[in-house]
XYZ file of C-alpha atoms in Angstrom:
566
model
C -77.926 -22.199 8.461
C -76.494 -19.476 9.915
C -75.130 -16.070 7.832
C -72.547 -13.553 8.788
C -72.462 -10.284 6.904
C -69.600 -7.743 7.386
C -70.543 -4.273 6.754
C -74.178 -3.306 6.483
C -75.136 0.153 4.013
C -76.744 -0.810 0.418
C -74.888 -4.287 -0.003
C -74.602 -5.881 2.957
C -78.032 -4.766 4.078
C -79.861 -5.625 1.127
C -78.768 -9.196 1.412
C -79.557 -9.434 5.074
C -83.138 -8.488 4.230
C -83.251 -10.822 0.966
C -82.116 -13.663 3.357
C -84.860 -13.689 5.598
C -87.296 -13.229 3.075
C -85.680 -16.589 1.348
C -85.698 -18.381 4.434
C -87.368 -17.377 7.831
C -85.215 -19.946 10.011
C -81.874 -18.974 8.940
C -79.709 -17.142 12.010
C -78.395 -13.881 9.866
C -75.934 -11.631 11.820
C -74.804 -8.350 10.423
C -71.593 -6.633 11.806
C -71.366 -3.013 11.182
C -67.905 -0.633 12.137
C -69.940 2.276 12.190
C -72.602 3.589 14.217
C -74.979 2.879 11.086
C -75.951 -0.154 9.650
C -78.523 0.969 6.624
C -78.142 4.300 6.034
C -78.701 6.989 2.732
C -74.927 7.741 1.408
C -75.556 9.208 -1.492
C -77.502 11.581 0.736
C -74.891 12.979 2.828
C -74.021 15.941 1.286
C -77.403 17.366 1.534
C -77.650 16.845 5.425
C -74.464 19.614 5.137
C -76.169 21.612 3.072
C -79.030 21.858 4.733
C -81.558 20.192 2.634
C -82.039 17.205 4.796
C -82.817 18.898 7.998
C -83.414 15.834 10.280
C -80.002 13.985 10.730
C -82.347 10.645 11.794
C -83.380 10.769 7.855
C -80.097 9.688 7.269
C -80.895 5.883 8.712
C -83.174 3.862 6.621
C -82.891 0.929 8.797
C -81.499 0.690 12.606
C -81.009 -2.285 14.545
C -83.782 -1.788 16.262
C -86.204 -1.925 13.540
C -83.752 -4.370 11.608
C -85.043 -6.786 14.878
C -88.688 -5.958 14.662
C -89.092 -6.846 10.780
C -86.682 -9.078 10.124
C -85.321 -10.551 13.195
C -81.735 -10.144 12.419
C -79.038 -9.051 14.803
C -77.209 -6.069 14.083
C -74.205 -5.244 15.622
C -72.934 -1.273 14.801
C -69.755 -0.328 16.124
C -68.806 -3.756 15.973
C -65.107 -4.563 13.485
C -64.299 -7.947 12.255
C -60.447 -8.244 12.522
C -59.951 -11.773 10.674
C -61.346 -14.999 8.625
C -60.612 -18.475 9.828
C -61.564 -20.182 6.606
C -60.731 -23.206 7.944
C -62.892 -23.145 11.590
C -65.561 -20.858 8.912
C -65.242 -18.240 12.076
C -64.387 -14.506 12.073
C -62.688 -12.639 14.977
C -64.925 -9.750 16.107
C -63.867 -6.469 18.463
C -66.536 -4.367 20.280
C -64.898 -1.074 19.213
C -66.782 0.152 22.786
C -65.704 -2.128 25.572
C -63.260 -3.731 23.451
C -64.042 -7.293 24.115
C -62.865 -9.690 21.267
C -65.122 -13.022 19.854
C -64.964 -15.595 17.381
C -68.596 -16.012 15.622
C -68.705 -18.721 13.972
C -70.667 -18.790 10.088
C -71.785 -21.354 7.472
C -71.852 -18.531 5.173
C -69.869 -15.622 5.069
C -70.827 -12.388 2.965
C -68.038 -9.374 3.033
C -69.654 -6.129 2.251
C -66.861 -3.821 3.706
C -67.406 -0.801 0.740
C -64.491 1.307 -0.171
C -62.495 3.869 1.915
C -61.620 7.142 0.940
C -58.291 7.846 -0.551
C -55.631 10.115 1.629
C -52.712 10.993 0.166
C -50.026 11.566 2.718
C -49.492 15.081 2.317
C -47.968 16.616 4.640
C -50.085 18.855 7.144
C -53.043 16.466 6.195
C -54.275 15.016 10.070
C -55.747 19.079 10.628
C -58.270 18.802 11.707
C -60.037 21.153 9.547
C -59.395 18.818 6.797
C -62.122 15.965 6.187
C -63.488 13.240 3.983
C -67.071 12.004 3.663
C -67.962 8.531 3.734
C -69.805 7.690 6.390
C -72.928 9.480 8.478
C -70.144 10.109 11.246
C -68.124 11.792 8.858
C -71.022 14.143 7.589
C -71.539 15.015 11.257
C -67.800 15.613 11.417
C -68.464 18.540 9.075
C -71.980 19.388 9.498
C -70.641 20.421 13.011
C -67.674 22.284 11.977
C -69.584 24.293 9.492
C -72.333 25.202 12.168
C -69.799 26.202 14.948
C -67.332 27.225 13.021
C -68.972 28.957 10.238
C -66.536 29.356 7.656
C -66.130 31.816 4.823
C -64.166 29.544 2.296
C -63.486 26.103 1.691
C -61.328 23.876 -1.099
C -62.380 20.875 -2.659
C -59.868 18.330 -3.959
C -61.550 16.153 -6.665
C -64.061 17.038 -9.327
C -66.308 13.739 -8.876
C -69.641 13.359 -7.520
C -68.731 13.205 -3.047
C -66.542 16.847 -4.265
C -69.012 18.290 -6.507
C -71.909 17.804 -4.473
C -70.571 18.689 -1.624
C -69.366 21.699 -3.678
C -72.695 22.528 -4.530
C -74.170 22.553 -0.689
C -71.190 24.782 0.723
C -71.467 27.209 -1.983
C -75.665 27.623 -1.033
C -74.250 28.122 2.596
C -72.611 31.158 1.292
C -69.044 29.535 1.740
C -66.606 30.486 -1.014
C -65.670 27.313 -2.873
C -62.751 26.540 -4.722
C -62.311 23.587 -6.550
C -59.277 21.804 -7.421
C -59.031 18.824 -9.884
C -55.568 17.083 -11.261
C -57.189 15.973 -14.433
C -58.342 18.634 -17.232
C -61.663 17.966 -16.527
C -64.407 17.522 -13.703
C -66.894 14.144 -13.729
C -64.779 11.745 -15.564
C -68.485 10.288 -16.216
C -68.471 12.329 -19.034
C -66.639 13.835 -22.069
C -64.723 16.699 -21.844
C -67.315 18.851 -24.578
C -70.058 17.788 -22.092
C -68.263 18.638 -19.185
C -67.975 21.619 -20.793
C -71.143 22.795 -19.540
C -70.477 21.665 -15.529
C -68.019 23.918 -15.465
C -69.454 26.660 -17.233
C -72.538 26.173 -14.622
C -70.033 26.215 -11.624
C -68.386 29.051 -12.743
C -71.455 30.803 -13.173
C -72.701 29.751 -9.278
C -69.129 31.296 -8.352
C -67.407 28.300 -7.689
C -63.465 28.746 -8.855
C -62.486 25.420 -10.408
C -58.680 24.862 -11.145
C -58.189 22.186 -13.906
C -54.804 20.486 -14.630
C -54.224 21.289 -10.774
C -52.392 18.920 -8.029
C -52.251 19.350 -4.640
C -49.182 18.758 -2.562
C -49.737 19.327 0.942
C -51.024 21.683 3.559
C -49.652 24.216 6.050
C -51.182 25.920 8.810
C -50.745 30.024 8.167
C -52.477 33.043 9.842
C -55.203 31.037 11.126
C -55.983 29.589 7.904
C -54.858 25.848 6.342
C -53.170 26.598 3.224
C -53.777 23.993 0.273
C -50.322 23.812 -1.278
C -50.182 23.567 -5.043
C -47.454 22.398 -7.657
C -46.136 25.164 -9.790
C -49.335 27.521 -8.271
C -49.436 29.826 -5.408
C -51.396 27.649 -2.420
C -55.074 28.632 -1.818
C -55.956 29.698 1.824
C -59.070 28.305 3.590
C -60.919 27.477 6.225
C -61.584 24.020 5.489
C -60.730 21.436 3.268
C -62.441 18.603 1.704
C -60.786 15.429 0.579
C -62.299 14.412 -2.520
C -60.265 12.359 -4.454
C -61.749 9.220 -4.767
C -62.159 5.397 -2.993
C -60.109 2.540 -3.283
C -61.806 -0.980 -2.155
C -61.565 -1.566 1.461
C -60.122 -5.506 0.812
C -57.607 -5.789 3.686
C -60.135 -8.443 5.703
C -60.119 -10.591 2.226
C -56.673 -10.126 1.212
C -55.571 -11.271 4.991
C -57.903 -14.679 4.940
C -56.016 -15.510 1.030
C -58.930 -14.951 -0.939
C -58.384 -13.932 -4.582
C -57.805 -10.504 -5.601
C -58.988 -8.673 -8.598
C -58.213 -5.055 -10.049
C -56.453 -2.341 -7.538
C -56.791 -5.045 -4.663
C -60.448 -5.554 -5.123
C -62.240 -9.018 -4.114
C -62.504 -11.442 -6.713
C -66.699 -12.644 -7.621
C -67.632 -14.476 -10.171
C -71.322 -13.295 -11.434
C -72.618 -15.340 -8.387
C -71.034 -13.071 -5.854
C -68.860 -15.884 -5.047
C -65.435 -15.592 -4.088
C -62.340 -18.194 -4.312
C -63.691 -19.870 -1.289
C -67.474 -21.152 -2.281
C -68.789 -20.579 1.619
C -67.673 -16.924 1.404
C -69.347 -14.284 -0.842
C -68.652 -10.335 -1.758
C -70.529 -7.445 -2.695
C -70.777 -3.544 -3.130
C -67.724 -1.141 -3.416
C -65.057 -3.851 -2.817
C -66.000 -6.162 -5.607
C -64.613 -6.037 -8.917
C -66.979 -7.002 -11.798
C -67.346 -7.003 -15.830
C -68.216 -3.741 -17.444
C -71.528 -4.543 -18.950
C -70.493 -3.800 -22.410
C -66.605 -4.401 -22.709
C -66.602 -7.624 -20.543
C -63.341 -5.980 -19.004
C -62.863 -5.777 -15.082
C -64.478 -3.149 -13.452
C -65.022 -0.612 -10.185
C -67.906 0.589 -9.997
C -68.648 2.222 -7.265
C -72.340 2.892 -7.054
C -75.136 2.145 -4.979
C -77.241 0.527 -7.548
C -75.108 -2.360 -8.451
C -74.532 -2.698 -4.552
C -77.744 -2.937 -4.013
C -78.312 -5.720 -6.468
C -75.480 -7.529 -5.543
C -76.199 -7.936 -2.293
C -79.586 -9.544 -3.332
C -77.905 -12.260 -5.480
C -75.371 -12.843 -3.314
C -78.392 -13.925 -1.051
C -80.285 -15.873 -3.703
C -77.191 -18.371 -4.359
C -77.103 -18.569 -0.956
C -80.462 -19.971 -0.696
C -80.060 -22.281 -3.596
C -82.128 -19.448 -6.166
C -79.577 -19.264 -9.621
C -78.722 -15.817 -9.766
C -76.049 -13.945 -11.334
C -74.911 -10.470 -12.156
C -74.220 -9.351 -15.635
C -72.164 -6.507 -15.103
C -72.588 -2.747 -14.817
C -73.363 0.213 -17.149
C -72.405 2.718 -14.137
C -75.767 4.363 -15.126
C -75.472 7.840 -12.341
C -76.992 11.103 -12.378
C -75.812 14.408 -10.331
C -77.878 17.843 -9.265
C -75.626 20.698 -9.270
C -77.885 23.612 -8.894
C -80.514 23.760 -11.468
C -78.665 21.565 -13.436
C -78.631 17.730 -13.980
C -75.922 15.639 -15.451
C -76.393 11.850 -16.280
C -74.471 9.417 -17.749
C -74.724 5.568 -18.667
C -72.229 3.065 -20.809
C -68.957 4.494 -22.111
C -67.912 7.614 -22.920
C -66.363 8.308 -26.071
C -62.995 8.301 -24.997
C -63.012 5.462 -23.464
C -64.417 3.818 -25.905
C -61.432 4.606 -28.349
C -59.621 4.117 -25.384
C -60.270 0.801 -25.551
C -59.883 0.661 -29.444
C -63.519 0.494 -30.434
C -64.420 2.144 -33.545
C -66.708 4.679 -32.542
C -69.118 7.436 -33.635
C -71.296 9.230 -31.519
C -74.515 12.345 -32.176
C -75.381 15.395 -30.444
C -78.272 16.618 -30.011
C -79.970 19.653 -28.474
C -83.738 19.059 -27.718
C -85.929 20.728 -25.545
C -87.476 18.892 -22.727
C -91.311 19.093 -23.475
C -93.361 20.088 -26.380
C -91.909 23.755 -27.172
C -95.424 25.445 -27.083
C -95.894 24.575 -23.834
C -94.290 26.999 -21.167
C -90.945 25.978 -19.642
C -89.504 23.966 -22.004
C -85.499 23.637 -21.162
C -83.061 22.870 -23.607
C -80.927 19.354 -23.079
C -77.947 18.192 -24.595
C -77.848 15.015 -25.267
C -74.733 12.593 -26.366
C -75.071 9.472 -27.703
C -72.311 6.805 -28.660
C -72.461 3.937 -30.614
C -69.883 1.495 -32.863
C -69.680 2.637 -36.017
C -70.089 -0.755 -38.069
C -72.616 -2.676 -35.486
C -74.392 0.224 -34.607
C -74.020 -0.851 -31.109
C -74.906 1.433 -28.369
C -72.078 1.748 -26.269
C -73.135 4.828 -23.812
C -74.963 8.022 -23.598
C -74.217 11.243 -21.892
C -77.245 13.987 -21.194
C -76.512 17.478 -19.648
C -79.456 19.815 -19.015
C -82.777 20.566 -16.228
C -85.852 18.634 -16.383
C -86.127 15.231 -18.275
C -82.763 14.186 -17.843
C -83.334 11.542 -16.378
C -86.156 9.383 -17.890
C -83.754 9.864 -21.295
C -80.695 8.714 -19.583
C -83.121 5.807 -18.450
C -84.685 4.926 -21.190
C -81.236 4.796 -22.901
C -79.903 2.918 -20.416
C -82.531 0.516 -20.421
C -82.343 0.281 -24.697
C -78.308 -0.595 -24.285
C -78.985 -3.480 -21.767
C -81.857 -4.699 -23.955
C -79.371 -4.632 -26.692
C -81.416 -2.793 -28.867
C -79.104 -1.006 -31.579
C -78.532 2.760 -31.471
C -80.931 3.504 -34.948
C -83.598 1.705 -33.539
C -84.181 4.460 -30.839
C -86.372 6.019 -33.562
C -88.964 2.905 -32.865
C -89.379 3.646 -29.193
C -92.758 3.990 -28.497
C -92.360 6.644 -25.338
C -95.185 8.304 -23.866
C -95.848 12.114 -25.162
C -98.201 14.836 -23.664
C -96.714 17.888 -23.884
C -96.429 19.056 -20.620
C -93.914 15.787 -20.656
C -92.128 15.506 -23.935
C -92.334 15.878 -28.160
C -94.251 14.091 -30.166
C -90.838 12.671 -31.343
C -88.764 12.267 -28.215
C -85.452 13.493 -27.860
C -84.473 9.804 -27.933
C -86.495 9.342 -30.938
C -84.617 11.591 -32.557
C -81.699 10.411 -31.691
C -81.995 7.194 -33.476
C -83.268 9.333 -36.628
C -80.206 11.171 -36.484
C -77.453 7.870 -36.517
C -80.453 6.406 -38.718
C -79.208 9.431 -41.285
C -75.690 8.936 -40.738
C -75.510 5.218 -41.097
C -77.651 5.794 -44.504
C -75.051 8.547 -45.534
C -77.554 10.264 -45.557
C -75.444 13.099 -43.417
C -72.170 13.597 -42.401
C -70.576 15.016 -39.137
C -67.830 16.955 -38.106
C -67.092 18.056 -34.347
C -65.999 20.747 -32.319
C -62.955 19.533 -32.162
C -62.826 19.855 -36.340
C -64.532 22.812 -36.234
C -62.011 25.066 -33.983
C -59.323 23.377 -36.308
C -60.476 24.211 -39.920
C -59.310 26.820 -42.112
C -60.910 30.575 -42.021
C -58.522 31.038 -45.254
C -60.893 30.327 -47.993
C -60.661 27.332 -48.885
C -63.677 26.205 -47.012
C -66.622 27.455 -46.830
C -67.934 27.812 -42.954
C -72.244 28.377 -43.244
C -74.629 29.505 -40.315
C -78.036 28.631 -41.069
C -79.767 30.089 -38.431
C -81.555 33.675 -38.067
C -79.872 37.017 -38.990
C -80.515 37.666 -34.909
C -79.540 34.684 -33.399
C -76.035 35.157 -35.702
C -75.393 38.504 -34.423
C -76.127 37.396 -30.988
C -72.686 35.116 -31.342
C -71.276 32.899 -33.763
C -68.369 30.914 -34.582
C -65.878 32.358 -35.904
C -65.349 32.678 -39.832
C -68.766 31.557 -40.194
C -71.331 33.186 -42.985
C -74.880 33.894 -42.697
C -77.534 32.353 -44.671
C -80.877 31.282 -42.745
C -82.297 27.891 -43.886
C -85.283 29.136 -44.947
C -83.075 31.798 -47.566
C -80.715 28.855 -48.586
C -82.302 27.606 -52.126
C -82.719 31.172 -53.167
C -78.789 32.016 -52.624
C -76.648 28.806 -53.124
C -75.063 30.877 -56.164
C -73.391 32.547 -53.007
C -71.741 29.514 -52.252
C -69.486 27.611 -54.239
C -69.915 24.272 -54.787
C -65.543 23.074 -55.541
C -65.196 23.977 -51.661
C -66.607 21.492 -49.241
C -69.271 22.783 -47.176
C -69.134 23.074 -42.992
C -72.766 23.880 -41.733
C -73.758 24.963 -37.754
C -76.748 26.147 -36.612
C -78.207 26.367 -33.182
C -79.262 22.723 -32.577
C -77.825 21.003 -35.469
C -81.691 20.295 -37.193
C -81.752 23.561 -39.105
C -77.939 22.702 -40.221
C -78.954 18.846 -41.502
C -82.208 20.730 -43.221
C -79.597 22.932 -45.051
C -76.714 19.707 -45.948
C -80.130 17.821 -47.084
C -80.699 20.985 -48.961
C -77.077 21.481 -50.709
C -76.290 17.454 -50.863
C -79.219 17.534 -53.047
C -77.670 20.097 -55.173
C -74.488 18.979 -55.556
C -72.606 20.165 -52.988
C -70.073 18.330 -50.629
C -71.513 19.461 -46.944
C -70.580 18.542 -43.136
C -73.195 19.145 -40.502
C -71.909 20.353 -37.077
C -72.721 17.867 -34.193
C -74.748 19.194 -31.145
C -75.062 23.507 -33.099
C -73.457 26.173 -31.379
C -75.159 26.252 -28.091
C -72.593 23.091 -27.668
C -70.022 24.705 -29.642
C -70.186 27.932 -27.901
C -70.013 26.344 -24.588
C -66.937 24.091 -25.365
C -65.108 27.612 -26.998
C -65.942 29.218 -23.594
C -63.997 26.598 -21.782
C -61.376 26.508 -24.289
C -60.798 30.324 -23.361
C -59.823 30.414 -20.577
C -56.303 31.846 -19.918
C -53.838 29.461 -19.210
C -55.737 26.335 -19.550
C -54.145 23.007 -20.763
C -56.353 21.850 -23.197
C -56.920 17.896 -24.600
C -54.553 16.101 -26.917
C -55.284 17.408 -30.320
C -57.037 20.849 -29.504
C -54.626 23.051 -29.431
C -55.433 25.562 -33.144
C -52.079 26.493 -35.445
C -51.547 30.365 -34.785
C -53.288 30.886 -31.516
């Protein structure tokens, strides 16, 4: 049997290595455009940055060692240009002495990845505008910023290729401006949890423009200009093209195999494509969401990854299939960590679910042990199943085993109260005794019970400071006059039996406090007595941060925001 792979990176190299682990006779042949056949992506920005300092990190396989282990011909800076379904052959050009082959295959895997979307703008072939994709790219600008050493630089696109790379100029001392068409960076994530990325950036010094669209560049004084609609244009020295991928499906679409979303190769969960000799993986592929069922592109190097492994097994006669995505994905920006797995909330109504979802805002170890960080922590779920549909965690250290663990409990399909029975490890150099996921569960445990119920920030900027409400802040006298929401009254938790004749009980009640535990102590406390009370989701560290981003002159905020008067 003999394999051809297009494209190598986490896909196609993944199922190259599965192969000949499946079957030692097997002739595999991998044919790479690039100079790279297995190489760290998701670790280019930090080779700009600085962080990687040895560029030859960068390759975690070359053909060389590709040989020794595996004995499986590589072929880097090597195109295919066509399918022959019928001969099973591919055309292949040596993009360095441009000779041109057929190669013949009984099995054909396409892992071509995505490319990176280019508007045509005008002014955009300077050449001190760039994308990053591939390793050559990243020397592209890794170069540029060594020789060139510029002062400033705009990003266009607020997802993870823009932010990170973001991040790493902004540590070189280059001024970084961000620029993002949607009201919102890292559509991974709500807008309130957002929120605090851009409240972080700002605070780094990176300018982010929101609601913001690019139309072209000039060349003026030296500098390229990054024209704006309706804005003045920002001057730089370089620019980085951020925008997004699309799948790189030309090769497919030209041999007549089926098509999914936005041109994307058709698979069904074996990694097969219309034609049963030829299979597809990685950034090209469309697939099922894991929790909708609805067509998907996700791309991430994860699911490539896997992919590219079962793609390999049906080859070699293992049953394998893929079940879909969560689009699980984590980001560093700074000393801050942003995760995300499932859906979001809007896209879960989006997609007409009925939805509810908690916040929470744990600390990340036992708080009498030094260095405990606070965490915010989102978690979404279907109101009458009590499904979990996706979780979103903002914060420092322990991000990441939550968003884990919660990603692990949604494919497991265990439902979102049942977090409470997790049985995570605790020491408390690590965690509580009741884990921030724990307490999660407790807290849609309490609200599925009716035990407690919510309103948002959203509600909160919009109710009434005339009266007719009453607005309580149960936390300290000095965390109150620190900052607090506005309209709000004072009564600490631990004062609240001993003055609910200060309250009246015909209005209902809307109760914050830092966290949101103190504030569903207190609705426990005035349920219990009577009284018709709301506890605030997430307290007003997340309320405060979402009001910072709400005030910020001239910004265009989401449907349904905008507060009668302002």
């Amino acid at each position: 049997m003999k394999v051809v792979i297009v494209g190598g990176v986490a896909g196609g190299a993944s199922a190259a290595a599965r192969l000949r682990r499946l079957n030692e006779n097997a002739e595999i042949v991998v044919f790479e455009k690039t100079g790279y056949v297995s190489y760290a992506n998701c670790g280019l920005p930090y080779y700009i940055g600085g962080v990687i300092e040895d560029k030859n990190e960068l390759a975690l396989q070359t053909p060389e060692s590709f040989w020794r282990r595996f004995r499986i011909k590589i072929n880097v800076h090597t195109e295919v240009l066509s399918i022959n379904r019928e001969k099973r052959n591919v055309k292949v050009k040596d993009l360095l002495t441009r000779r041109e082959w057929e190669e013949h295959y009984d099995k054909l895997i396409l892992s071509p990845g995505a490319k990176p979307i280019k508007p045509p703008f005008s002014g955009i072939d300077d050449d001190r505008i760039f994308t990053l994709r591939t390793v050559e790219d990243t020397f592209r600008i890794h170069d540029y910023v060594k020789e060139r050493i510029p002062n400033s630089a705009v990003v266009i696109g607020g997802g993870f290729i823009g932010l990170e790379l973001a991040e790493n100029l902004k540590e070189m001392g280059i001024d970084v401006t961000i620029v993002q068409l949607l009201n919102q960076l890292m559509v991974t994530l709500d807008y309130d949890m957002a929120s605090f990325v851009h409240n972080r950036l700002r605070q780094a010094g990176i300018d982010i423009k929101l609601n913001t669209s690019a139309t072209g560049f000039e060349n003026k004084d030296g500098k390229i200009v990054t024209l704006l609609k309706d804005q003045p244009g920002i001057a730089s020295d370089m620019v980085i093209m951020a925008v997004g991928v699309v799948p790189d499906s030309s090769l497919a679409q030209s041999a007549g195999l089926r098509t999914g979303i936005h041109g994307s190769i058709y698979v069904d969960e074996h990694m097969q494509t219309s034609d049963p000799d030829i299979y597809a993986v990685g950034d090209a592929v469309h697939i099922k969401h894991f929790i909708t069922g609805e067509d998907a592109l996700i791309a991430l190097a994860g699911p490539a990854n896997k992919q590219g492994r079962i793609a390999a097994d049906n080859i070699c006669g293992i049953e394998s299939t893929y079940s879909g995505s969560l689009g699980s994905s984590i980001i560093k920006l700074f000393d801050m960590t942003a995760a995300s797995t499932g859906l979001t909330e809007t896209v879960a109504r989006a997609a007409g679910i009925d939805c509810e979802s908690v916040v929470l805002s744990p600390i990340s170890h036992a708080g009498y042990y030094p260095g405990a960080k606070a965490m915010t922590i989102k978690v979404v779920f279907e109101k009458n199943t009590l499904q979990l549909l996706g979780a979103q965690i903002v914060g420092s250290e322990g991000v990441d085993k939550r968003i884990d663990v919660i990603a692990t409990a949604i494919h497991a399909g265990i439902r979102a109260d049942k977090l409470k029975n997790l049985d995570l490890a605790y020491a408390p150099p690590y965690s509580a005794a009741k884990d921030p996921v724990n307490m999660a569960g407790f807290m849609i445990e309490n609200i599925s019970k009716g035990l407690v119920k919510q309103y948002y920030w959203s509600n909160a900027w919009n109710l009434p400071r005339d009266g007719s409400v009453t607005l309580l802040d149960t936390r300290t006298q000095a965390e109150y006059v620190r900052g607090s929401a506005e309209g709000y009254i004072n009564i600490p938790v631990d004062e609240l039996r001993d003055r609910l004749s200060e309250i009246d009980k015909q209005k209902p009640v809307y109760v914050m406090c830092q966290s949101g535990l103190r504030s569903y102590i207190a609705c426990r406390i005035l349920s219990e007595n009577g009284f018709d009370c709301y506890n605030f989701a997430g307290g007003y560290r997340f309320y405060e941060s979402v009001i910072k981003e709400k005030m910020i002159p001239d910004k265009i905020y989401p449907c349904g925001m905008e507060r009668t008067g302002d």
